[in-house]
């Protein structure tokens, strides 16, 4: 029986240093019907030429300008949406070789009309959890990963519905991206994935955390003005989904981030 077609989409901007580990791990995936696409946001570090020379089997889509997370993926979606599943993947990750089989097992259990997320562990501390589901409560200023920085070996995790799936690794059928018209490109950095899942929920599309699929993420805290950018994105998100109530819940979010930045 022919397995479902899957396309792995790796967004890249000046990430040449990460691409070897990421693409090599993707190429080692144990699944019979998948392909890999690198969407390059106008890198200036030689990423495109490097991929063309070392990984000729990888399709490259060049955006010609830095469209950021949402814009980069939307550029790809605007070209053509195949009838297949997409796995959106950060370029600074290393995936488990069974990740696609594990995602498809989740689809078989819970259905095609859902968004799925994997267990994500820190690359530099491979037993520590970075993402294992998430909680969103905009009225209280809450957006957080569950079980973050806990030891994976000490936590009994199960598949469950979750409030959002991180864009670091997000798995869904092309029909869902079509229904939602991709990501909201007004978010320049952060919260695009939260908004995507909140909009999906309103359309009857649930998000699931799956315990079996896993990957490792090079989590970086070095983004310039990261705290400020997160606050600005939260304000946009809250205004979009709660209206005038954002006046009250944004200060709560800022306090939570200041005290428990994660």
PDB file of C-alpha atoms in Angstrom:
ATOM      1  CA  UNK A   1       0.000   0.000   0.000  1.00  0.00           C
ATOM      2  CA  UNK A   2       1.359   3.414  -1.010  1.00  0.00           C
ATOM      3  CA  UNK A   3       2.112   5.681   1.933  1.00  0.00           C
ATOM      4  CA  UNK A   4       0.685   9.191   2.095  1.00  0.00           C
ATOM      5  CA  UNK A   5       2.813  11.816   0.401  1.00  0.00           C
ATOM      6  CA  UNK A   6       4.605  14.217   2.761  1.00  0.00           C
ATOM      7  CA  UNK A   7       6.610  17.350   1.990  1.00  0.00           C
ATOM      8  CA  UNK A   8       9.059  18.645   4.585  1.00  0.00           C
ATOM      9  CA  UNK A   9       9.374  22.429   4.410  1.00  0.00           C
ATOM     10  CA  UNK A  10      12.500  23.961   5.939  1.00  0.00           C
ATOM     11  CA  UNK A  11      12.532  27.763   6.151  1.00  0.00           C
ATOM     12  CA  UNK A  12      16.022  29.220   6.010  1.00  0.00           C
ATOM     13  CA  UNK A  13      17.573  32.642   6.461  1.00  0.00           C
ATOM     14  CA  UNK A  14      21.361  32.709   6.803  1.00  0.00           C
ATOM     15  CA  UNK A  15      21.232  29.311   8.485  1.00  0.00           C
ATOM     16  CA  UNK A  16      24.001  27.611   6.531  1.00  0.00           C
ATOM     17  CA  UNK A  17      25.704  26.518   9.764  1.00  0.00           C
ATOM     18  CA  UNK A  18      22.627  24.475  10.748  1.00  0.00           C
ATOM     19  CA  UNK A  19      21.647  22.986   7.393  1.00  0.00           C
ATOM     20  CA  UNK A  20      23.969  19.974   7.371  1.00  0.00           C
ATOM     21  CA  UNK A  21      22.668  18.539  10.628  1.00  0.00           C
ATOM     22  CA  UNK A  22      19.066  19.299   9.740  1.00  0.00           C
ATOM     23  CA  UNK A  23      19.051  17.991   6.161  1.00  0.00           C
ATOM     24  CA  UNK A  24      21.146  14.934   7.012  1.00  0.00           C
ATOM     25  CA  UNK A  25      18.688  13.960   9.734  1.00  0.00           C
ATOM     26  CA  UNK A  26      15.767  14.541   7.368  1.00  0.00           C
ATOM     27  CA  UNK A  27      17.413  12.425   4.675  1.00  0.00           C
ATOM     28  CA  UNK A  28      17.719   9.570   7.181  1.00  0.00           C
ATOM     29  CA  UNK A  29      13.973   9.483   7.901  1.00  0.00           C
ATOM     30  CA  UNK A  30      12.463   6.035   7.615  1.00  0.00           C
ATOM     31  CA  UNK A  31       9.478   6.755   5.383  1.00  0.00           C
ATOM     32  CA  UNK A  32       8.826   5.777   1.802  1.00  0.00           C
ATOM     33  CA  UNK A  33       7.102   8.785   0.247  1.00  0.00           C
ATOM     34  CA  UNK A  34       8.462  12.201   1.184  1.00  0.00           C
ATOM     35  CA  UNK A  35      10.429  15.057  -0.312  1.00  0.00           C
ATOM     36  CA  UNK A  36      12.297  18.039   1.089  1.00  0.00           C
ATOM     37  CA  UNK A  37      11.946  21.715   0.219  1.00  0.00           C
ATOM     38  CA  UNK A  38      14.177  24.515   1.520  1.00  0.00           C
ATOM     39  CA  UNK A  39      12.443  27.894   1.395  1.00  0.00           C
ATOM     40  CA  UNK A  40      15.178  30.499   1.443  1.00  0.00           C
ATOM     41  CA  UNK A  41      14.391  34.020   2.636  1.00  0.00           C
ATOM     42  CA  UNK A  42      17.116  35.733   0.577  1.00  0.00           C
ATOM     43  CA  UNK A  43      20.099  34.461   2.593  1.00  0.00           C
ATOM     44  CA  UNK A  44      23.438  36.197   2.141  1.00  0.00           C
ATOM     45  CA  UNK A  45      25.624  33.459   3.672  1.00  0.00           C
ATOM     46  CA  UNK A  46      25.787  31.158   0.647  1.00  0.00           C
ATOM     47  CA  UNK A  47      23.045  28.855   1.904  1.00  0.00           C
ATOM     48  CA  UNK A  48      21.355  28.414  -1.471  1.00  0.00           C
ATOM     49  CA  UNK A  49      24.495  27.532  -3.405  1.00  0.00           C
ATOM     50  CA  UNK A  50      25.589  25.221  -0.601  1.00  0.00           C
ATOM     51  CA  UNK A  51      22.333  23.254  -0.691  1.00  0.00           C
ATOM     52  CA  UNK A  52      22.345  23.108  -4.487  1.00  0.00           C
ATOM     53  CA  UNK A  53      25.845  21.639  -4.523  1.00  0.00           C
ATOM     54  CA  UNK A  54      25.660  19.275  -1.550  1.00  0.00           C
ATOM     55  CA  UNK A  55      21.963  18.271  -1.629  1.00  0.00           C
ATOM     56  CA  UNK A  56      20.853  18.335  -5.286  1.00  0.00           C
ATOM     57  CA  UNK A  57      17.820  16.205  -4.390  1.00  0.00           C
ATOM     58  CA  UNK A  58      16.441  19.038  -2.226  1.00  0.00           C
ATOM     59  CA  UNK A  59      14.085  21.471  -3.933  1.00  0.00           C
ATOM     60  CA  UNK A  60      14.888  25.136  -3.299  1.00  0.00           C
ATOM     61  CA  UNK A  61      12.353  27.957  -3.354  1.00  0.00           C
ATOM     62  CA  UNK A  62      13.896  31.447  -3.237  1.00  0.00           C
ATOM     63  CA  UNK A  63      11.710  34.288  -1.990  1.00  0.00           C
ATOM     64  CA  UNK A  64      14.102  37.061  -3.165  1.00  0.00           C
ATOM     65  CA  UNK A  65      13.581  38.990   0.097  1.00  0.00           C
ATOM     66  CA  UNK A  66      13.361  38.188   3.803  1.00  0.00           C
ATOM     67  CA  UNK A  67       9.646  37.567   4.252  1.00  0.00           C
ATOM     68  CA  UNK A  68      10.114  36.289   7.828  1.00  0.00           C
ATOM     69  CA  UNK A  69       8.389  33.132   9.119  1.00  0.00           C
ATOM     70  CA  UNK A  70       4.802  33.658   7.979  1.00  0.00           C
ATOM     71  CA  UNK A  71       5.673  35.357   4.705  1.00  0.00           C
ATOM     72  CA  UNK A  72       8.261  32.757   3.764  1.00  0.00           C
ATOM     73  CA  UNK A  73       5.901  29.841   4.185  1.00  0.00           C
ATOM     74  CA  UNK A  74       3.035  31.741   2.572  1.00  0.00           C
ATOM     75  CA  UNK A  75       5.245  32.384  -0.449  1.00  0.00           C
ATOM     76  CA  UNK A  76       5.579  28.639  -0.856  1.00  0.00           C
ATOM     77  CA  UNK A  77       1.861  28.023  -0.315  1.00  0.00           C
ATOM     78  CA  UNK A  78       1.022  30.651  -2.925  1.00  0.00           C
ATOM     79  CA  UNK A  79       2.974  28.731  -5.579  1.00  0.00           C
ATOM     80  CA  UNK A  80       0.926  25.546  -5.333  1.00  0.00           C
ATOM     81  CA  UNK A  81      -0.600  23.361  -2.669  1.00  0.00           C
ATOM     82  CA  UNK A  82      -0.243  19.665  -3.405  1.00  0.00           C
ATOM     83  CA  UNK A  83      -2.720  17.158  -2.011  1.00  0.00           C
ATOM     84  CA  UNK A  84      -0.370  15.943   0.719  1.00  0.00           C
ATOM     85  CA  UNK A  85       0.793  16.456   4.272  1.00  0.00           C
ATOM     86  CA  UNK A  86       3.312  19.164   5.144  1.00  0.00           C
ATOM     87  CA  UNK A  87       5.800  19.124   7.985  1.00  0.00           C
ATOM     88  CA  UNK A  88       7.035  22.633   8.727  1.00  0.00           C
ATOM     89  CA  UNK A  89      10.479  22.431  10.291  1.00  0.00           C
ATOM     90  CA  UNK A  90      13.020  24.846  11.748  1.00  0.00           C
ATOM     91  CA  UNK A  91      16.447  24.670  10.124  1.00  0.00           C
ATOM     92  CA  UNK A  92      18.152  24.390  13.539  1.00  0.00           C
ATOM     93  CA  UNK A  93      16.634  20.998  14.364  1.00  0.00           C
ATOM     94  CA  UNK A  94      17.600  17.342  14.150  1.00  0.00           C
ATOM     95  CA  UNK A  95      14.697  14.934  13.676  1.00  0.00           C
ATOM     96  CA  UNK A  96      14.228  11.341  14.755  1.00  0.00           C
ATOM     97  CA  UNK A  97      14.238   8.909  11.835  1.00  0.00           C
ATOM     98  CA  UNK A  98      10.728   7.648  12.697  1.00  0.00           C
ATOM     99  CA  UNK A  99       9.158  11.112  12.938  1.00  0.00           C
ATOM    100  CA  UNK A 100       6.976  10.801   9.819  1.00  0.00           C
ATOM    101  CA  UNK A 101       5.746   7.316  10.673  1.00  0.00           C
ATOM    102  CA  UNK A 102       4.908   8.576  14.160  1.00  0.00           C
ATOM    103  CA  UNK A 103       3.024  11.580  12.802  1.00  0.00           C
ATOM    104  CA  UNK A 104       1.048   9.382  10.428  1.00  0.00           C
ATOM    105  CA  UNK A 105       0.212   7.033  13.309  1.00  0.00           C
ATOM    106  CA  UNK A 106      -1.278  10.072  15.029  1.00  0.00           C
ATOM    107  CA  UNK A 107      -3.271  10.943  11.918  1.00  0.00           C
ATOM    108  CA  UNK A 108      -4.598   7.379  11.807  1.00  0.00           C
ATOM    109  CA  UNK A 109      -5.709   7.633  15.454  1.00  0.00           C
ATOM    110  CA  UNK A 110      -7.152  11.149  15.577  1.00  0.00           C
ATOM    111  CA  UNK A 111      -7.970  12.087  11.994  1.00  0.00           C
ATOM    112  CA  UNK A 112      -6.728  14.148   9.075  1.00  0.00           C
ATOM    113  CA  UNK A 113      -8.492  17.379   9.997  1.00  0.00           C
ATOM    114  CA  UNK A 114      -6.102  18.294  12.830  1.00  0.00           C
ATOM    115  CA  UNK A 115      -2.794  20.061  13.418  1.00  0.00           C
ATOM    116  CA  UNK A 116      -0.083  17.934  15.023  1.00  0.00           C
ATOM    117  CA  UNK A 117       3.022  18.720  17.037  1.00  0.00           C
ATOM    118  CA  UNK A 118       5.934  16.556  18.175  1.00  0.00           C
ATOM    119  CA  UNK A 119       7.897  16.317  21.388  1.00  0.00           C
ATOM    120  CA  UNK A 120      10.815  18.742  21.081  1.00  0.00           C
ATOM    121  CA  UNK A 121      13.920  18.385  23.223  1.00  0.00           C
ATOM    122  CA  UNK A 122      16.878  20.712  23.661  1.00  0.00           C
ATOM    123  CA  UNK A 123      19.720  19.812  21.319  1.00  0.00           C
ATOM    124  CA  UNK A 124      22.300  20.778  23.942  1.00  0.00           C
ATOM    125  CA  UNK A 125      20.537  18.840  26.707  1.00  0.00           C
ATOM    126  CA  UNK A 126      18.759  15.967  25.009  1.00  0.00           C
ATOM    127  CA  UNK A 127      16.697  14.806  27.985  1.00  0.00           C
ATOM    128  CA  UNK A 128      15.249  18.271  28.635  1.00  0.00           C
ATOM    129  CA  UNK A 129      11.857  19.134  27.172  1.00  0.00           C
ATOM    130  CA  UNK A 130      11.379  22.339  25.187  1.00  0.00           C
ATOM    131  CA  UNK A 131       7.885  21.621  23.827  1.00  0.00           C
ATOM    132  CA  UNK A 132       5.364  18.979  24.911  1.00  0.00           C
ATOM    133  CA  UNK A 133       2.081  20.768  24.356  1.00  0.00           C
ATOM    134  CA  UNK A 134       1.110  24.323  25.192  1.00  0.00           C
ATOM    135  CA  UNK A 135      -1.370  26.456  27.089  1.00  0.00           C
ATOM    136  CA  UNK A 136      -3.077  29.607  25.832  1.00  0.00           C
ATOM    137  CA  UNK A 137      -5.384  31.797  27.912  1.00  0.00           C
ATOM    138  CA  UNK A 138      -5.337  35.270  26.444  1.00  0.00           C
ATOM    139  CA  UNK A 139      -7.723  36.676  29.063  1.00  0.00           C
ATOM    140  CA  UNK A 140      -5.044  35.947  31.684  1.00  0.00           C
ATOM    141  CA  UNK A 141      -2.046  36.750  29.502  1.00  0.00           C
ATOM    142  CA  UNK A 142      -0.925  33.120  29.308  1.00  0.00           C
ATOM    143  CA  UNK A 143       0.988  31.593  26.404  1.00  0.00           C
ATOM    144  CA  UNK A 144       3.430  28.909  27.464  1.00  0.00           C
ATOM    145  CA  UNK A 145       4.974  25.569  26.653  1.00  0.00           C
ATOM    146  CA  UNK A 146       4.024  22.769  29.017  1.00  0.00           C
ATOM    147  CA  UNK A 147       6.711  20.811  30.880  1.00  0.00           C
ATOM    148  CA  UNK A 148       9.433  23.080  29.522  1.00  0.00           C
ATOM    149  CA  UNK A 149      12.917  22.330  30.949  1.00  0.00           C
ATOM    150  CA  UNK A 150      11.674  19.223  32.738  1.00  0.00           C
ATOM    151  CA  UNK A 151      13.534  15.948  32.297  1.00  0.00           C
ATOM    152  CA  UNK A 152      11.848  13.827  29.670  1.00  0.00           C
ATOM    153  CA  UNK A 153      12.773  10.668  31.598  1.00  0.00           C
ATOM    154  CA  UNK A 154      10.887  11.935  34.667  1.00  0.00           C
ATOM    155  CA  UNK A 155       7.661  12.976  32.933  1.00  0.00           C
ATOM    156  CA  UNK A 156       4.974  10.579  31.736  1.00  0.00           C
ATOM    157  CA  UNK A 157       3.625  12.239  28.614  1.00  0.00           C
ATOM    158  CA  UNK A 158       0.612  11.156  26.601  1.00  0.00           C
ATOM    159  CA  UNK A 159      -0.981  12.273  23.363  1.00  0.00           C
ATOM    160  CA  UNK A 160      -3.417  15.086  24.065  1.00  0.00           C
ATOM    161  CA  UNK A 161      -5.226  18.018  22.556  1.00  0.00           C
ATOM    162  CA  UNK A 162      -3.227  21.199  23.001  1.00  0.00           C
ATOM    163  CA  UNK A 163      -3.896  24.906  22.613  1.00  0.00           C
ATOM    164  CA  UNK A 164      -1.248  25.373  19.941  1.00  0.00           C
ATOM    165  CA  UNK A 165       1.546  23.637  18.091  1.00  0.00           C
ATOM    166  CA  UNK A 166       4.861  25.422  17.808  1.00  0.00           C
ATOM    167  CA  UNK A 167       5.974  26.414  14.319  1.00  0.00           C
ATOM    168  CA  UNK A 168       9.324  24.797  15.067  1.00  0.00           C
ATOM    169  CA  UNK A 169       7.709  21.554  13.894  1.00  0.00           C
ATOM    170  CA  UNK A 170       4.104  21.604  12.750  1.00  0.00           C
ATOM    171  CA  UNK A 171       2.414  18.790  10.808  1.00  0.00           C
ATOM    172  CA  UNK A 172      -0.860  19.168   8.916  1.00  0.00           C
ATOM    173  CA  UNK A 173      -2.569  18.340   5.659  1.00  0.00           C
ATOM    174  CA  UNK A 174      -2.392  20.868   2.840  1.00  0.00           C
ATOM    175  CA  UNK A 175      -6.161  21.296   3.022  1.00  0.00           C
ATOM    176  CA  UNK A 176      -5.786  22.921   6.446  1.00  0.00           C
ATOM    177  CA  UNK A 177      -3.262  25.462   5.161  1.00  0.00           C
ATOM    178  CA  UNK A 178      -5.657  26.135   2.299  1.00  0.00           C
ATOM    179  CA  UNK A 179      -8.660  26.661   4.598  1.00  0.00           C
ATOM    180  CA  UNK A 180      -6.718  29.040   6.844  1.00  0.00           C
ATOM    181  CA  UNK A 181      -4.955  30.785   3.941  1.00  0.00           C
ATOM    182  CA  UNK A 182      -1.596  30.036   5.528  1.00  0.00           C
ATOM    183  CA  UNK A 183      -0.130  32.130   8.320  1.00  0.00           C
ATOM    184  CA  UNK A 184      -0.952  35.744   9.108  1.00  0.00           C
ATOM    185  CA  UNK A 185       2.018  37.625   7.648  1.00  0.00           C
ATOM    186  CA  UNK A 186       1.279  40.707   9.751  1.00  0.00           C
ATOM    187  CA  UNK A 187       3.182  38.835  12.489  1.00  0.00           C
ATOM    188  CA  UNK A 188       6.810  39.580  11.668  1.00  0.00           C
ATOM    189  CA  UNK A 189       8.308  37.336  14.362  1.00  0.00           C
ATOM    190  CA  UNK A 190       6.671  35.157  17.059  1.00  0.00           C
ATOM    191  CA  UNK A 191       3.014  34.198  17.664  1.00  0.00           C
ATOM    192  CA  UNK A 192       2.317  33.224  14.024  1.00  0.00           C
ATOM    193  CA  UNK A 193       1.898  29.615  15.121  1.00  0.00           C
ATOM    194  CA  UNK A 194      -0.352  30.535  18.063  1.00  0.00           C
ATOM    195  CA  UNK A 195      -2.577  32.628  15.799  1.00  0.00           C
ATOM    196  CA  UNK A 196      -2.680  29.818  13.225  1.00  0.00           C
ATOM    197  CA  UNK A 197      -3.924  27.295  15.798  1.00  0.00           C
ATOM    198  CA  UNK A 198      -6.413  29.720  17.368  1.00  0.00           C
ATOM    199  CA  UNK A 199      -7.898  30.441  13.954  1.00  0.00           C
ATOM    200  CA  UNK A 200      -7.970  26.714  13.221  1.00  0.00           C
ATOM    201  CA  UNK A 201      -9.856  26.024  16.449  1.00  0.00           C
ATOM    202  CA  UNK A 202     -12.549  28.472  15.399  1.00  0.00           C
ATOM    203  CA  UNK A 203     -12.922  26.422  12.206  1.00  0.00           C
ATOM    204  CA  UNK A 204     -13.298  23.155  14.093  1.00  0.00           C
ATOM    205  CA  UNK A 205      -9.683  22.094  13.554  1.00  0.00           C
ATOM    206  CA  UNK A 206      -8.012  20.834  16.729  1.00  0.00           C
ATOM    207  CA  UNK A 207      -4.342  20.801  17.666  1.00  0.00           C
ATOM    208  CA  UNK A 208      -2.705  17.697  19.113  1.00  0.00           C
ATOM    209  CA  UNK A 209       0.542  17.040  20.911  1.00  0.00           C
ATOM    210  CA  UNK A 210       1.894  13.593  20.025  1.00  0.00           C
ATOM    211  CA  UNK A 211       4.365  11.965  22.384  1.00  0.00           C
ATOM    212  CA  UNK A 212       6.014   9.575  19.894  1.00  0.00           C
ATOM    213  CA  UNK A 213       7.394  11.840  17.154  1.00  0.00           C
ATOM    214  CA  UNK A 214      10.422  13.707  18.440  1.00  0.00           C
ATOM    215  CA  UNK A 215      13.204  16.044  17.427  1.00  0.00           C
ATOM    216  CA  UNK A 216      15.962  18.132  18.955  1.00  0.00           C
ATOM    217  CA  UNK A 217      16.070  21.920  18.725  1.00  0.00           C
ATOM    218  CA  UNK A 218      19.008  24.299  18.965  1.00  0.00           C
ATOM    219  CA  UNK A 219      17.174  26.812  21.157  1.00  0.00           C
ATOM    220  CA  UNK A 220      18.778  30.226  20.902  1.00  0.00           C
ATOM    221  CA  UNK A 221      18.193  33.233  23.108  1.00  0.00           C
ATOM    222  CA  UNK A 222      20.336  35.514  20.988  1.00  0.00           C
ATOM    223  CA  UNK A 223      17.669  37.147  18.816  1.00  0.00           C
ATOM    224  CA  UNK A 224      18.168  40.895  19.008  1.00  0.00           C
ATOM    225  CA  UNK A 225      15.421  42.655  20.981  1.00  0.00           C
ATOM    226  CA  UNK A 226      13.718  39.269  21.518  1.00  0.00           C
ATOM    227  CA  UNK A 227      11.703  40.320  24.577  1.00  0.00           C
ATOM    228  CA  UNK A 228      10.410  43.465  22.866  1.00  0.00           C
ATOM    229  CA  UNK A 229       9.473  41.546  19.696  1.00  0.00           C
ATOM    230  CA  UNK A 230       7.581  38.930  21.690  1.00  0.00           C
ATOM    231  CA  UNK A 231       5.611  41.630  23.519  1.00  0.00           C
ATOM    232  CA  UNK A 232       4.736  43.399  20.256  1.00  0.00           C
ATOM    233  CA  UNK A 233       3.576  40.133  18.700  1.00  0.00           C
ATOM    234  CA  UNK A 234       1.496  39.295  21.755  1.00  0.00           C
ATOM    235  CA  UNK A 235      -0.189  42.700  21.590  1.00  0.00           C
ATOM    236  CA  UNK A 236      -1.078  42.057  17.948  1.00  0.00           C
ATOM    237  CA  UNK A 237      -2.330  38.560  18.770  1.00  0.00           C
ATOM    238  CA  UNK A 238      -4.392  39.661  21.740  1.00  0.00           C
ATOM    239  CA  UNK A 239      -5.903  42.618  19.894  1.00  0.00           C
ATOM    240  CA  UNK A 240      -6.868  40.302  17.046  1.00  0.00           C
ATOM    241  CA  UNK A 241      -8.487  37.655  19.254  1.00  0.00           C
ATOM    242  CA  UNK A 242      -9.728  39.568  22.332  1.00  0.00           C
ATOM    243  CA  UNK A 243     -10.271  43.104  21.048  1.00  0.00           C
ATOM    244  CA  UNK A 244     -10.327  45.826  23.717  1.00  0.00           C
ATOM    245  CA  UNK A 245      -9.616  43.238  26.446  1.00  0.00           C
ATOM    246  CA  UNK A 246      -6.018  43.280  25.223  1.00  0.00           C
ATOM    247  CA  UNK A 247      -5.622  46.510  27.191  1.00  0.00           C
ATOM    248  CA  UNK A 248      -5.965  44.456  30.363  1.00  0.00           C
ATOM    249  CA  UNK A 249      -4.330  41.141  29.501  1.00  0.00           C
ATOM    250  CA  UNK A 250      -1.204  42.507  27.810  1.00  0.00           C
ATOM    251  CA  UNK A 251       0.253  43.810  31.119  1.00  0.00           C
ATOM    252  CA  UNK A 252      -0.376  40.358  32.618  1.00  0.00           C
ATOM    253  CA  UNK A 253       1.526  38.760  29.749  1.00  0.00           C
ATOM    254  CA  UNK A 254       4.442  41.178  30.185  1.00  0.00           C
ATOM    255  CA  UNK A 255       4.645  40.427  33.907  1.00  0.00           C
ATOM    256  CA  UNK A 256       4.593  36.683  33.280  1.00  0.00           C
ATOM    257  CA  UNK A 257       7.307  36.957  30.650  1.00  0.00           C
ATOM    258  CA  UNK A 258       9.440  39.188  32.852  1.00  0.00           C
ATOM    259  CA  UNK A 259       9.201  36.745  35.774  1.00  0.00           C
ATOM    260  CA  UNK A 260       9.228  33.430  33.901  1.00  0.00           C
ATOM    261  CA  UNK A 261      10.775  34.191  30.514  1.00  0.00           C
ATOM    262  CA  UNK A 262      10.293  30.964  28.553  1.00  0.00           C
TER     263      UNK A 262
END
